[in-house]
mmCIF file of C-alpha atoms and ligand atoms in Angstrom:
data_model
loop_
_atom_site.group_PDB
_atom_site.id
_atom_site.type_symbol
_atom_site.label_atom_id
_atom_site.label_comp_id
_atom_site.label_asym_id
_atom_site.label_seq_id
_atom_site.Cartn_x
_atom_site.Cartn_y
_atom_site.Cartn_z
ATOM 1 C CA UNK Y 12 0.000 0.000 0.000
ATOM 2 C CA UNK Y 13 1.045 3.594 -0.385
ATOM 3 C CA UNK Y 14 0.307 7.131 0.653
ATOM 4 C CA UNK Y 15 -1.235 9.695 -1.695
ATOM 5 C CA UNK Y 16 -0.461 13.406 -1.729
ATOM 6 C CA UNK Y 17 -2.479 16.014 -3.590
ATOM 7 C CA UNK Y 18 -0.703 19.342 -3.819
ATOM 8 C CA UNK Y 19 -2.473 22.491 -5.038
ATOM 9 C CA UNK Y 20 -4.531 20.356 -7.387
ATOM 10 C CA UNK Y 21 -6.520 22.343 -9.954
ATOM 11 C CA UNK Y 22 -8.872 21.212 -12.722
ATOM 12 C CA UNK Y 23 -10.540 23.801 -14.912
ATOM 13 C CA UNK Y 24 -13.112 23.333 -17.656
ATOM 14 C CA UNK Y 25 -13.000 26.512 -19.737
ATOM 15 C CA UNK Y 26 -13.132 29.256 -17.106
ATOM 16 C CA UNK Y 27 -14.755 26.990 -14.507
ATOM 17 C CA UNK Y 28 -12.694 25.534 -11.669
ATOM 18 C CA UNK Y 29 -14.139 22.112 -10.858
ATOM 19 C CA UNK Y 30 -11.251 21.443 -8.431
ATOM 20 C CA UNK Y 31 -9.757 24.503 -6.781
ATOM 21 C CA UNK Y 32 -6.316 24.227 -5.173
ATOM 22 C CA UNK Y 33 -6.987 21.062 -3.241
ATOM 23 C CA UNK Y 34 -4.117 19.878 -1.042
ATOM 24 C CA UNK Y 35 -4.309 16.849 1.227
ATOM 25 C CA UNK Y 36 -2.327 13.794 2.305
ATOM 26 C CA UNK Y 37 -3.804 10.319 2.574
ATOM 27 C CA UNK Y 38 -1.495 8.272 4.782
ATOM 28 C CA UNK Y 39 -0.545 4.697 3.978
ATOM 29 C CA UNK Y 40 -3.421 2.413 4.984
ATOM 30 C CA UNK Y 41 -5.864 5.221 5.605
ATOM 31 C CA UNK Y 42 -9.511 5.275 4.513
ATOM 32 C CA UNK Y 43 -10.375 8.787 3.351
ATOM 33 C CA UNK Y 44 -13.864 9.819 2.273
ATOM 34 C CA UNK Y 45 -14.322 12.683 -0.186
ATOM 35 C CA UNK Y 46 -17.710 14.058 0.721
ATOM 36 C CA UNK Y 47 -19.823 17.007 -0.371
ATOM 37 C CA UNK Y 48 -22.943 17.974 -2.308
ATOM 38 C CA UNK Y 49 -23.569 17.130 -5.951
ATOM 39 C CA UNK Y 50 -21.199 18.961 -8.305
ATOM 40 C CA UNK Y 51 -18.635 19.896 -5.628
ATOM 41 C CA UNK Y 52 -15.780 18.151 -7.473
ATOM 42 C CA UNK Y 53 -15.487 14.740 -5.784
ATOM 43 C CA UNK Y 54 -15.536 12.584 -8.912
ATOM 44 C CA UNK Y 55 -13.274 15.014 -10.739
ATOM 45 C CA UNK Y 56 -10.729 14.818 -7.896
ATOM 46 C CA UNK Y 57 -10.843 11.016 -7.913
ATOM 47 C CA UNK Y 58 -10.511 10.875 -11.706
ATOM 48 C CA UNK Y 59 -7.475 13.144 -11.504
ATOM 49 C CA UNK Y 60 -5.856 10.746 -9.031
ATOM 50 C CA UNK Y 61 -6.737 7.825 -11.300
ATOM 51 C CA UNK Y 62 -5.354 9.608 -14.356
ATOM 52 C CA UNK Y 63 -8.635 9.356 -16.267
ATOM 53 C CA UNK Y 64 -8.558 13.114 -16.898
ATOM 54 C CA UNK Y 65 -5.487 15.379 -17.161
ATOM 55 C CA UNK Y 66 -4.744 17.843 -14.363
ATOM 56 C CA UNK Y 67 -4.626 21.592 -15.057
ATOM 57 C CA UNK Y 68 -1.979 22.263 -12.420
ATOM 58 C CA UNK Y 69 -0.615 20.900 -9.157
ATOM 59 C CA UNK Y 70 0.924 17.549 -8.246
ATOM 60 C CA UNK Y 71 -0.297 14.055 -7.453
ATOM 61 C CA UNK Y 72 2.042 11.710 -5.596
ATOM 62 C CA UNK Y 73 1.270 8.000 -5.151
ATOM 63 C CA UNK Y 74 3.841 6.165 -3.058
ATOM 64 C CA UNK Y 75 7.126 7.803 -3.877
ATOM 65 C CA UNK Y 76 6.294 8.811 -7.439
ATOM 66 C CA UNK Y 77 4.846 11.964 -8.921
ATOM 67 C CA UNK Y 78 2.256 10.431 -11.246
ATOM 68 C CA UNK Y 79 0.990 13.604 -13.004
ATOM 69 C CA UNK Y 80 1.929 12.356 -16.440
ATOM 70 C CA UNK Y 81 1.524 8.597 -15.985
ATOM 71 C CA UNK Y 82 -1.211 6.579 -17.694
ATOM 72 C CA UNK Y 83 -3.889 5.127 -15.396
ATOM 73 C CA UNK Y 84 -2.500 1.633 -15.909
ATOM 74 C CA UNK Y 85 0.922 2.724 -14.660
ATOM 75 C CA UNK Y 86 -0.371 4.387 -11.470
ATOM 76 C CA UNK Y 87 -0.847 1.174 -9.493
ATOM 77 C CA UNK Y 88 -4.454 1.970 -8.585
ATOM 78 C CA UNK Y 89 -7.712 0.051 -8.841
ATOM 79 C CA UNK Y 90 -11.093 1.705 -9.222
ATOM 80 C CA UNK Y 91 -14.529 0.609 -8.102
ATOM 81 C CA UNK Y 92 -17.441 2.496 -9.616
ATOM 82 C CA UNK Y 93 -21.126 2.880 -8.905
ATOM 83 C CA UNK Y 94 -22.053 0.758 -11.932
ATOM 84 C CA UNK Y 95 -19.914 -2.285 -11.380
ATOM 85 C CA UNK Y 96 -19.692 -3.116 -15.125
ATOM 86 C CA UNK Y 97 -19.104 -6.845 -14.788
ATOM 87 C CA UNK Y 98 -18.759 -8.972 -17.923
ATOM 88 C CA UNK Y 99 -22.242 -10.530 -18.182
ATOM 89 C CA UNK Y 100 -21.136 -13.626 -20.131
ATOM 90 C CA UNK Y 101 -18.278 -14.517 -17.799
ATOM 91 C CA UNK Y 102 -18.517 -16.378 -14.498
ATOM 92 C CA UNK Y 103 -17.514 -14.593 -11.284
ATOM 93 C CA UNK Y 104 -14.237 -16.534 -11.414
ATOM 94 C CA UNK Y 105 -13.514 -15.287 -14.928
ATOM 95 C CA UNK Y 106 -14.551 -11.752 -14.059
ATOM 96 C CA UNK Y 107 -11.954 -11.771 -11.303
ATOM 97 C CA UNK Y 108 -9.305 -13.547 -13.380
ATOM 98 C CA UNK Y 109 -9.658 -11.368 -16.455
ATOM 99 C CA UNK Y 110 -7.595 -8.326 -15.339
ATOM 100 C CA UNK Y 111 -4.824 -10.698 -14.293
ATOM 101 C CA UNK Y 112 -4.870 -12.561 -17.614
ATOM 102 C CA UNK Y 113 -4.533 -9.189 -19.303
ATOM 103 C CA UNK Y 114 -1.372 -8.695 -17.279
ATOM 104 C CA UNK Y 115 -0.174 -12.122 -18.446
ATOM 105 C CA UNK Y 116 0.258 -13.580 -14.974
ATOM 106 C CA UNK Y 117 0.917 -17.356 -14.723
ATOM 107 C CA UNK Y 118 -2.256 -19.418 -14.457
ATOM 108 C CA UNK Y 119 -1.571 -20.849 -10.981
ATOM 109 C CA UNK Y 120 -0.824 -17.384 -9.610
ATOM 110 C CA UNK Y 121 -4.100 -16.113 -11.059
ATOM 111 C CA UNK Y 122 -5.948 -19.030 -9.509
ATOM 112 C CA UNK Y 123 -4.445 -18.285 -6.095
ATOM 113 C CA UNK Y 124 -5.248 -14.568 -6.238
ATOM 114 C CA UNK Y 125 -8.824 -15.182 -7.355
ATOM 115 C CA UNK Y 126 -9.424 -17.738 -4.612
ATOM 116 C CA UNK Y 127 -7.817 -15.491 -1.978
ATOM 117 C CA UNK Y 128 -9.998 -12.552 -3.003
ATOM 118 C CA UNK Y 129 -13.094 -14.761 -3.021
ATOM 119 C CA UNK Y 130 -12.272 -15.884 0.512
ATOM 120 C CA UNK Y 131 -11.699 -12.326 1.788
ATOM 121 C CA UNK Y 132 -15.037 -11.246 0.307
ATOM 122 C CA UNK Y 133 -16.866 -14.414 1.312
ATOM 123 C CA UNK Y 134 -17.940 -15.391 -2.192
ATOM 124 C CA UNK Y 135 -16.142 -18.665 -2.786
ATOM 125 C CA UNK Y 136 -19.533 -20.325 -3.293
ATOM 126 C CA UNK Y 137 -20.409 -17.812 -6.037
ATOM 127 C CA UNK Y 138 -17.367 -18.303 -8.285
ATOM 128 C CA UNK Y 139 -19.148 -20.344 -10.962
ATOM 129 C CA UNK Y 140 -22.195 -18.074 -11.222
ATOM 130 C CA UNK Y 141 -22.835 -15.448 -13.868
ATOM 131 C CA UNK Y 142 -23.458 -11.827 -12.767
ATOM 132 C CA UNK Y 143 -27.192 -12.059 -13.573
ATOM 133 C CA UNK Y 144 -27.465 -14.874 -11.026
ATOM 134 C CA UNK Y 145 -26.224 -12.564 -8.253
ATOM 135 C CA UNK Y 146 -27.937 -9.985 -6.051
ATOM 136 C CA UNK Y 147 -26.906 -6.320 -6.311
ATOM 137 C CA UNK Y 148 -24.776 -6.630 -3.186
ATOM 138 C CA UNK Y 149 -23.070 -9.783 -4.481
ATOM 139 C CA UNK Y 150 -22.336 -8.061 -7.799
ATOM 140 C CA UNK Y 151 -20.836 -5.152 -5.930
ATOM 141 C CA UNK Y 152 -18.671 -7.610 -3.996
ATOM 142 C CA UNK Y 153 -17.416 -9.070 -7.287
ATOM 143 C CA UNK Y 154 -16.536 -5.536 -8.409
ATOM 144 C CA UNK Y 155 -14.577 -5.085 -5.175
ATOM 145 C CA UNK Y 156 -12.945 -8.466 -5.744
ATOM 146 C CA UNK Y 157 -11.847 -7.437 -9.212
ATOM 147 C CA UNK Y 158 -10.091 -4.426 -7.697
ATOM 148 C CA UNK Y 159 -8.658 -6.562 -4.915
ATOM 149 C CA UNK Y 160 -6.998 -9.195 -7.143
ATOM 150 C CA UNK Y 161 -4.956 -6.480 -8.763
ATOM 151 C CA UNK Y 162 -3.296 -5.818 -5.407
ATOM 152 C CA UNK Y 163 -2.999 -2.070 -6.094
ATOM 153 C CA UNK Y 164 -1.188 0.555 -4.043
ATOM 154 C CA UNK Y 165 -4.436 2.515 -3.703
ATOM 155 C CA UNK Y 166 -8.134 1.735 -4.082
ATOM 156 C CA UNK Y 167 -10.271 4.497 -5.577
ATOM 157 C CA UNK Y 168 -14.019 4.113 -5.091
ATOM 158 C CA UNK Y 169 -16.700 6.396 -6.550
ATOM 159 C CA UNK Y 170 -20.076 5.998 -4.836
ATOM 160 C CA UNK Y 171 -19.765 2.197 -5.008
ATOM 161 C CA UNK Y 172 -22.919 1.614 -2.962
ATOM 162 C CA UNK Y 173 -25.344 4.091 -4.468
ATOM 163 C CA UNK Y 174 -27.049 1.522 -6.732
ATOM 164 C CA UNK Y 175 -27.956 -0.663 -3.770
ATOM 165 C CA UNK Y 176 -31.120 -0.476 -1.702
ATOM 166 C CA UNK Y 177 -30.924 1.095 1.754
ATOM 167 C CA UNK Y 178 -30.574 -2.146 3.715
ATOM 168 C CA UNK Y 179 -27.907 -3.611 1.472
ATOM 169 C CA UNK Y 180 -26.037 -0.315 1.518
ATOM 170 C CA UNK Y 181 -25.752 -0.482 5.302
ATOM 171 C CA UNK Y 182 -24.513 -4.072 5.092
ATOM 172 C CA UNK Y 183 -21.971 -3.369 2.332
ATOM 173 C CA UNK Y 184 -20.827 -0.336 4.299
ATOM 174 C CA UNK Y 185 -19.676 -2.624 7.107
ATOM 175 C CA UNK Y 186 -18.168 -5.062 4.613
ATOM 176 C CA UNK Y 187 -16.057 -2.407 2.924
ATOM 177 C CA UNK Y 188 -14.981 -1.126 6.323
ATOM 178 C CA UNK Y 189 -13.978 -4.678 7.258
ATOM 179 C CA UNK Y 190 -12.181 -5.082 3.915
ATOM 180 C CA UNK Y 191 -10.193 -1.953 4.742
ATOM 181 C CA UNK Y 192 -9.316 -3.167 8.240
ATOM 182 C CA UNK Y 193 -8.274 -6.641 7.082
ATOM 183 C CA UNK Y 194 -6.127 -5.427 4.178
ATOM 184 C CA UNK Y 195 -4.906 -2.188 5.769
ATOM 185 C CA UNK Y 196 -5.631 -0.755 2.345
ATOM 186 C CA UNK Y 197 -5.233 2.852 1.302
ATOM 187 C CA UNK Y 198 -8.690 3.848 0.099
ATOM 188 C CA UNK Y 199 -10.090 7.080 -1.313
ATOM 189 C CA UNK Y 200 -13.850 6.792 -1.270
ATOM 190 C CA UNK Y 201 -16.228 9.293 -2.868
ATOM 191 C CA UNK Y 202 -19.719 9.723 -1.481
ATOM 192 C CA UNK Y 203 -22.321 12.459 -1.240
ATOM 193 C CA UNK Y 204 -23.761 10.659 1.792
ATOM 194 C CA UNK Y 205 -22.278 12.243 4.895
ATOM 195 C CA UNK Y 206 -23.427 9.318 7.045
ATOM 196 C CA UNK Y 207 -21.432 6.888 4.883
ATOM 197 C CA UNK Y 208 -18.384 9.094 5.266
ATOM 198 C CA UNK Y 209 -18.778 9.510 9.017
ATOM 199 C CA UNK Y 210 -19.285 5.805 9.672
ATOM 200 C CA UNK Y 211 -16.585 4.408 7.373
ATOM 201 C CA UNK Y 212 -13.676 6.786 7.074
ATOM 202 C CA UNK Y 213 -10.583 7.496 9.171
ATOM 203 C CA UNK Y 214 -10.643 10.990 7.763
ATOM 204 C CA UNK Y 215 -13.090 12.944 5.706
ATOM 205 C CA UNK Y 216 -12.371 15.634 3.155
ATOM 206 C CA UNK Y 217 -15.430 17.876 2.992
ATOM 207 C CA UNK Y 218 -15.663 19.681 -0.357
ATOM 208 C CA UNK Y 219 -17.894 22.475 -1.638
ATOM 209 C CA UNK Y 220 -17.698 24.326 -4.949
ATOM 210 C CA UNK Y 221 -14.351 22.741 -5.847
ATOM 211 C CA UNK Y 222 -12.744 23.844 -2.564
ATOM 212 C CA UNK Y 223 -11.614 21.601 0.257
ATOM 213 C CA UNK Y 224 -13.488 22.948 3.283
ATOM 214 C CA UNK Y 225 -12.131 20.754 6.058
ATOM 215 C CA UNK Y 226 -9.975 17.633 6.297
ATOM 216 C CA UNK Y 227 -9.968 15.761 9.586
ATOM 217 C CA UNK Y 228 -11.351 12.746 11.446
ATOM 218 C CA UNK Y 229 -15.151 12.451 11.378
ATOM 219 C CA UNK Y 230 -15.227 13.078 15.144
ATOM 220 C CA UNK Y 231 -13.252 16.326 14.814
ATOM 221 C CA UNK Y 232 -15.273 17.532 11.847
ATOM 222 C CA UNK Y 233 -18.476 16.801 13.748
ATOM 223 C CA UNK Y 234 -17.304 18.452 16.971
ATOM 224 C CA UNK Y 235 -15.433 21.388 15.439
ATOM 225 C CA UNK Y 236 -16.825 22.308 12.019
ATOM 226 C CA UNK Y 237 -14.655 25.088 10.631
ATOM 227 C CA UNK Y 238 -17.422 26.988 8.913
ATOM 228 C CA UNK Y 239 -21.172 27.116 8.446
ATOM 229 C CA UNK Y 240 -21.112 24.954 5.326
ATOM 230 C CA UNK Y 241 -19.405 22.043 7.103
ATOM 231 C CA UNK Y 242 -21.592 22.580 10.185
ATOM 232 C CA UNK Y 243 -24.780 22.211 8.183
ATOM 233 C CA UNK Y 244 -23.539 19.433 5.873
ATOM 234 C CA UNK Y 245 -22.250 16.992 8.507
ATOM 235 C CA UNK Y 246 -24.759 15.547 10.975
ATOM 236 C CA UNK Y 247 -28.365 14.478 10.605
ATOM 237 C CA UNK Y 248 -30.716 16.159 11.201
ATOM 238 C CA UNK Y 249 -28.618 19.149 10.217
ATOM 239 C CA UNK Y 250 -27.217 21.569 12.770
ATOM 240 C CA UNK Y 251 -29.586 24.493 13.218
ATOM 241 C CA UNK Y 252 -28.142 27.896 12.347
ATOM 242 C CA UNK Y 253 -29.798 30.937 13.882
ATOM 243 C CA UNK Y 254 -28.794 34.450 12.766
ATOM 244 C CA UNK Y 255 -28.537 36.858 15.723
ATOM 245 C CA UNK Y 256 -27.077 40.236 16.661
ATOM 246 C CA UNK Y 257 -24.327 40.546 19.276
ATOM 247 C CA UNK Y 258 -24.042 43.395 21.774
ATOM 248 C CA UNK Y 259 -22.193 44.036 25.020
ATOM 249 C CA UNK Y 260 -23.573 45.891 28.039
ATOM 250 C CA UNK Y 261 -22.162 46.063 31.590
ATOM 251 C CA UNK Y 262 -19.467 43.560 30.626
ATOM 252 C CA UNK Y 263 -22.004 40.941 29.498
ATOM 253 C CA UNK Y 264 -22.341 39.800 25.899
ATOM 254 C CA UNK Y 265 -25.819 39.006 24.691
ATOM 255 C CA UNK Y 266 -27.246 37.786 21.420
ATOM 256 C CA UNK Y 267 -30.494 39.424 20.363
ATOM 257 C CA UNK Y 268 -32.998 37.991 17.927
ATOM 258 C CA UNK Y 269 -35.098 39.845 15.387
ATOM 259 C CA UNK Y 270 -38.067 38.894 17.579
ATOM 260 C CA UNK Y 271 -36.548 40.734 20.519
ATOM 261 C CA UNK Y 272 -35.523 37.974 22.914
ATOM 262 C CA UNK Y 273 -31.960 37.923 24.240
ATOM 263 C CA UNK Y 274 -29.549 35.210 25.232
ATOM 264 C CA UNK Y 275 -26.721 35.974 27.629
ATOM 265 C CA UNK Y 276 -23.487 34.209 26.704
ATOM 266 C CA UNK Y 277 -21.052 32.402 28.999
ATOM 267 C CA UNK Y 278 -17.636 34.105 29.396
ATOM 268 C CA UNK Y 279 -16.035 31.649 26.964
ATOM 269 C CA UNK Y 280 -18.705 32.193 24.312
ATOM 270 C CA UNK Y 281 -18.438 35.950 24.878
ATOM 271 C CA UNK Y 282 -14.691 35.702 24.083
ATOM 272 C CA UNK Y 283 -15.555 33.915 20.836
ATOM 273 C CA UNK Y 284 -18.015 36.609 19.827
ATOM 274 C CA UNK Y 285 -15.370 39.264 20.538
ATOM 275 C CA UNK Y 286 -13.360 37.738 17.651
ATOM 276 C CA UNK Y 287 -16.130 38.347 15.115
ATOM 277 C CA UNK Y 288 -15.594 40.876 12.312
ATOM 278 C CA UNK Y 289 -19.207 42.015 12.598
ATOM 279 C CA UNK Y 290 -22.120 42.261 15.051
ATOM 280 C CA UNK Y 291 -23.845 39.572 13.020
ATOM 281 C CA UNK Y 292 -23.320 36.248 14.748
ATOM 282 C CA UNK Y 293 -24.843 32.883 13.854
ATOM 283 C CA UNK Y 294 -25.647 30.465 16.658
ATOM 284 C CA UNK Y 295 -25.266 26.796 15.687
ATOM 285 C CA UNK Y 296 -26.768 23.979 17.730
ATOM 286 C CA UNK Y 297 -27.210 20.264 17.108
ATOM 287 C CA UNK Y 298 -30.596 18.737 17.878
ATOM 288 C CA UNK Y 299 -29.308 16.745 20.844
ATOM 289 C CA UNK Y 300 -27.852 19.823 22.592
ATOM 290 C CA UNK Y 301 -31.107 21.796 22.742
ATOM 291 C CA UNK Y 302 -33.600 21.248 25.566
ATOM 292 C CA UNK Y 303 -37.286 21.687 24.858
ATOM 293 C CA UNK Y 304 -39.454 23.143 27.633
ATOM 294 C CA UNK Y 305 -43.235 23.473 27.804
ATOM 295 C CA UNK Y 306 -42.950 26.660 29.827
ATOM 296 C CA UNK Y 307 -40.420 29.488 30.138
ATOM 297 C CA UNK Y 308 -37.377 28.628 32.282
ATOM 298 C CA UNK Y 309 -34.451 31.000 32.928
ATOM 299 C CA UNK Y 310 -32.121 31.075 29.917
ATOM 300 C CA UNK Y 311 -34.683 29.605 27.514
ATOM 301 C CA UNK Y 312 -36.049 31.425 24.478
ATOM 302 C CA UNK Y 313 -39.574 31.289 22.999
ATOM 303 C CA UNK Y 314 -40.205 29.281 19.816
ATOM 304 C CA UNK Y 315 -43.116 27.704 18.013
ATOM 305 C CA UNK Y 316 -43.348 24.016 17.116
ATOM 306 C CA UNK Y 317 -43.786 23.456 13.386
ATOM 307 C CA UNK Y 318 -43.564 19.737 12.642
ATOM 308 C CA UNK Y 319 -43.368 16.787 15.017
ATOM 309 C CA UNK Y 320 -41.847 13.519 13.753
ATOM 310 C CA UNK Y 321 -41.881 10.513 16.088
ATOM 311 C CA UNK Y 322 -39.315 7.875 14.976
ATOM 312 C CA UNK Y 323 -39.794 5.445 17.867
ATOM 313 C CA UNK Y 324 -36.629 6.059 19.903
ATOM 314 C CA UNK Y 325 -36.726 9.836 19.649
ATOM 315 C CA UNK Y 326 -39.117 12.424 18.386
ATOM 316 C CA UNK Y 327 -37.746 15.154 16.133
ATOM 317 C CA UNK Y 328 -39.382 18.549 16.517
ATOM 318 C CA UNK Y 329 -38.833 21.332 14.028
ATOM 319 C CA UNK Y 330 -39.520 24.749 15.467
ATOM 320 C CA UNK Y 331 -39.491 28.339 14.218
ATOM 321 C CA UNK Y 332 -37.031 30.508 16.072
ATOM 322 C CA UNK Y 333 -35.968 33.963 15.015
ATOM 323 C CA UNK Y 334 -36.827 33.271 11.389
ATOM 324 C CA UNK Y 335 -34.840 30.018 11.314
ATOM 325 C CA UNK Y 336 -35.957 26.405 11.510
ATOM 326 C CA UNK Y 337 -34.472 24.639 14.515
ATOM 327 C CA UNK Y 338 -34.235 20.837 14.912
ATOM 328 C CA UNK Y 339 -34.663 19.471 18.424
ATOM 329 C CA UNK Y 340 -34.880 15.859 19.574
ATOM 330 C CA UNK Y 341 -36.985 14.900 22.578
ATOM 331 C CA UNK Y 342 -37.842 11.583 24.261
ATOM 332 C CA UNK Y 343 -40.978 9.963 22.784
ATOM 333 C CA UNK Y 344 -42.735 10.481 26.122
ATOM 334 C CA UNK Y 345 -42.859 14.240 25.583
ATOM 335 C CA UNK Y 346 -45.937 15.167 23.574
ATOM 336 C CA UNK Y 347 -45.565 18.254 21.398
ATOM 337 C CA UNK Y 348 -48.208 19.493 18.983
ATOM 338 C CA UNK Y 349 -47.619 21.513 15.798
ATOM 339 C CA UNK Y 350 -48.087 25.271 16.437
ATOM 340 C CA UNK Y 351 -47.582 24.789 20.177
ATOM 341 C CA UNK Y 352 -45.659 27.524 21.999
ATOM 342 C CA UNK Y 353 -42.424 26.014 23.353
ATOM 343 C CA UNK Y 354 -39.184 27.274 24.911
ATOM 344 C CA UNK Y 355 -35.721 26.180 23.837
ATOM 345 C CA UNK Y 356 -32.622 26.099 26.019
ATOM 346 C CA UNK Y 357 -29.182 25.972 24.399
ATOM 347 C CA UNK Y 358 -26.226 24.202 25.998
ATOM 348 C CA UNK Y 359 -23.548 26.901 26.240
ATOM 349 C CA UNK Y 360 -20.776 24.283 26.417
ATOM 350 C CA UNK Y 361 -21.829 22.639 23.155
ATOM 351 C CA UNK Y 362 -23.118 25.513 21.057
ATOM 352 C CA UNK Y 363 -21.239 26.764 17.997
ATOM 353 C CA UNK Y 364 -20.809 30.404 17.058
ATOM 354 C CA UNK Y 365 -20.048 31.663 13.559
ATOM 355 C CA UNK Y 366 -19.085 35.037 12.142
ATOM 356 C CA UNK Y 367 -22.149 36.255 10.221
ATOM 357 C CA UNK Y 368 -19.981 37.773 7.452
ATOM 358 C CA UNK Y 369 -17.142 35.298 6.910
ATOM 359 C CA UNK Y 370 -19.248 32.264 7.980
ATOM 360 C CA UNK Y 371 -16.150 30.938 9.801
ATOM 361 C CA UNK Y 372 -16.370 29.336 13.254
ATOM 362 C CA UNK Y 373 -15.455 31.725 16.069
ATOM 363 C CA UNK Y 374 -12.779 30.426 18.448
ATOM 364 C CA UNK Y 375 -12.178 31.411 22.069
ATOM 365 C CA UNK Y 376 -8.368 31.491 21.854
HETATM 366 N N1 ATP B 410 -16.089 17.264 -18.690
HETATM 367 C C1 ATP B 410 -16.611 18.317 -18.051
HETATM 368 N N2 ATP B 410 -16.780 19.493 -18.668
HETATM 369 C C2 ATP B 410 -17.286 20.566 -18.027
HETATM 370 N N3 ATP B 410 -17.636 20.565 -16.717
HETATM 371 C C3 ATP B 410 -17.484 19.417 -16.047
HETATM 372 C C4 ATP B 410 -16.966 18.230 -16.659
HETATM 373 N N4 ATP B 410 -16.927 17.250 -15.729
HETATM 374 C C5 ATP B 410 -17.415 17.786 -14.582
HETATM 375 N N5 ATP B 410 -17.753 19.080 -14.768
HETATM 376 C C6 ATP B 410 -18.293 20.000 -13.753
HETATM 377 O O1 ATP B 410 -17.405 20.003 -12.644
HETATM 378 C C7 ATP B 410 -18.123 20.068 -11.424
HETATM 379 C C8 ATP B 410 -17.727 18.914 -10.534
HETATM 380 O O2 ATP B 410 -18.191 17.716 -11.085
HETATM 381 P P1 ATP B 410 -18.018 16.316 -10.351
HETATM 382 O O3 ATP B 410 -18.482 15.248 -11.268
HETATM 383 O O4 ATP B 410 -16.620 16.217 -9.857
HETATM 384 O O5 ATP B 410 -19.018 16.478 -9.119
HETATM 385 P P2 ATP B 410 -19.318 15.446 -7.939
HETATM 386 O O6 ATP B 410 -18.904 16.113 -6.671
HETATM 387 O O7 ATP B 410 -18.749 14.113 -8.228
HETATM 388 O O8 ATP B 410 -20.931 15.417 -7.960
HETATM 389 P P3 ATP B 410 -21.966 14.176 -7.806
HETATM 390 O O9 ATP B 410 -22.172 13.990 -6.324
HETATM 391 O O10 ATP B 410 -23.194 14.697 -8.468
HETATM 392 O O11 ATP B 410 -21.386 12.972 -8.486
HETATM 393 C C9 ATP B 410 -19.601 20.066 -11.786
HETATM 394 O O12 ATP B 410 -20.057 21.389 -11.759
HETATM 395 C C10 ATP B 410 -19.607 19.512 -13.204
HETATM 396 O O13 ATP B 410 -20.692 20.017 -13.934
HETATM 397 MG MG1 MG B 411 -19.589 12.227 -8.665
#
């Protein structure tokens, strides 16, 4: 296996920058998810690494080689795509063996690699079947197997699970994670599904509009989103973002809503707000850090329930607050009705504060 370095990677189409100065390092054996909304440049980035499209500028290093000008076949990578493109007339065995025959490997070596891959992916019993005799998940496993037999330095995967139904996707998610752990493989995995990225990857690269927004472990990205885009993209239901106005009186910093209520900040949060370039401050809160009250308690602010969605374990309440929609989760035992007047209490230790102009997270020190 090998590490991968992207350095100031740029891809332009005409005047449009699909990939804009992306730099990141994927360590040897690491599973990195490229995640972001449709059109943000994930596939383009992966295709640049694979060599399927030429780079505009920057460098790509795989192992110890700069591969900018190498053909895909010379980059020592294997790709797994969304449409697994198996040969329909060939058995699973032959599908796996084919790339090795192309490389003119000896027959007994091919046989060993195919059988090893089949064992790793638990499909020894499927080797004689044709693709049409397999389920979607089994076909996807064959596609993985075909990448695996090539024993590449890096696996590149572009939304490999998006053709599968929801249940199978969850199962294959664990299988790919297991595959990574067993092989200690270097994997770059593209997905627009933030949950897939959070659950599978060692690190996630969050992209938007061709730019790399944040690159860190899922836990860090979740706990410390660097800006409002990352804050709202990672986590489900999304973090609520409430635009407010900051002011200081008698040494206390308060946030005031358009509706007129105020929220006094803790000293640490007040220090964060002091770093803002503007009086406009956005309060970010995840559903699990907001308490819902049926009557006013000190520190709570008035809101109105909008929708109520029981899911069994928890009930998700969407509420209107200062012109924003706020997601709150409550135990199923708490009954809330749409249009009911409620009060919300924010956890000062776990709230996020963003600069209303730059949209960057405000830090205390
Ligand atoms: N060959 C091309 N010519 C012109 N523009 C392109 C070309 N390929 C991609 N783009 C544009 O580059 C941007 C990034 O595309 P890309 O396929 O990398 O997005 P993505 O993040 O993979 O999105 P999705 O989640 O929908 O697959 C998009 O705006 C797309 O329209
Ligand atoms: Mg794509």
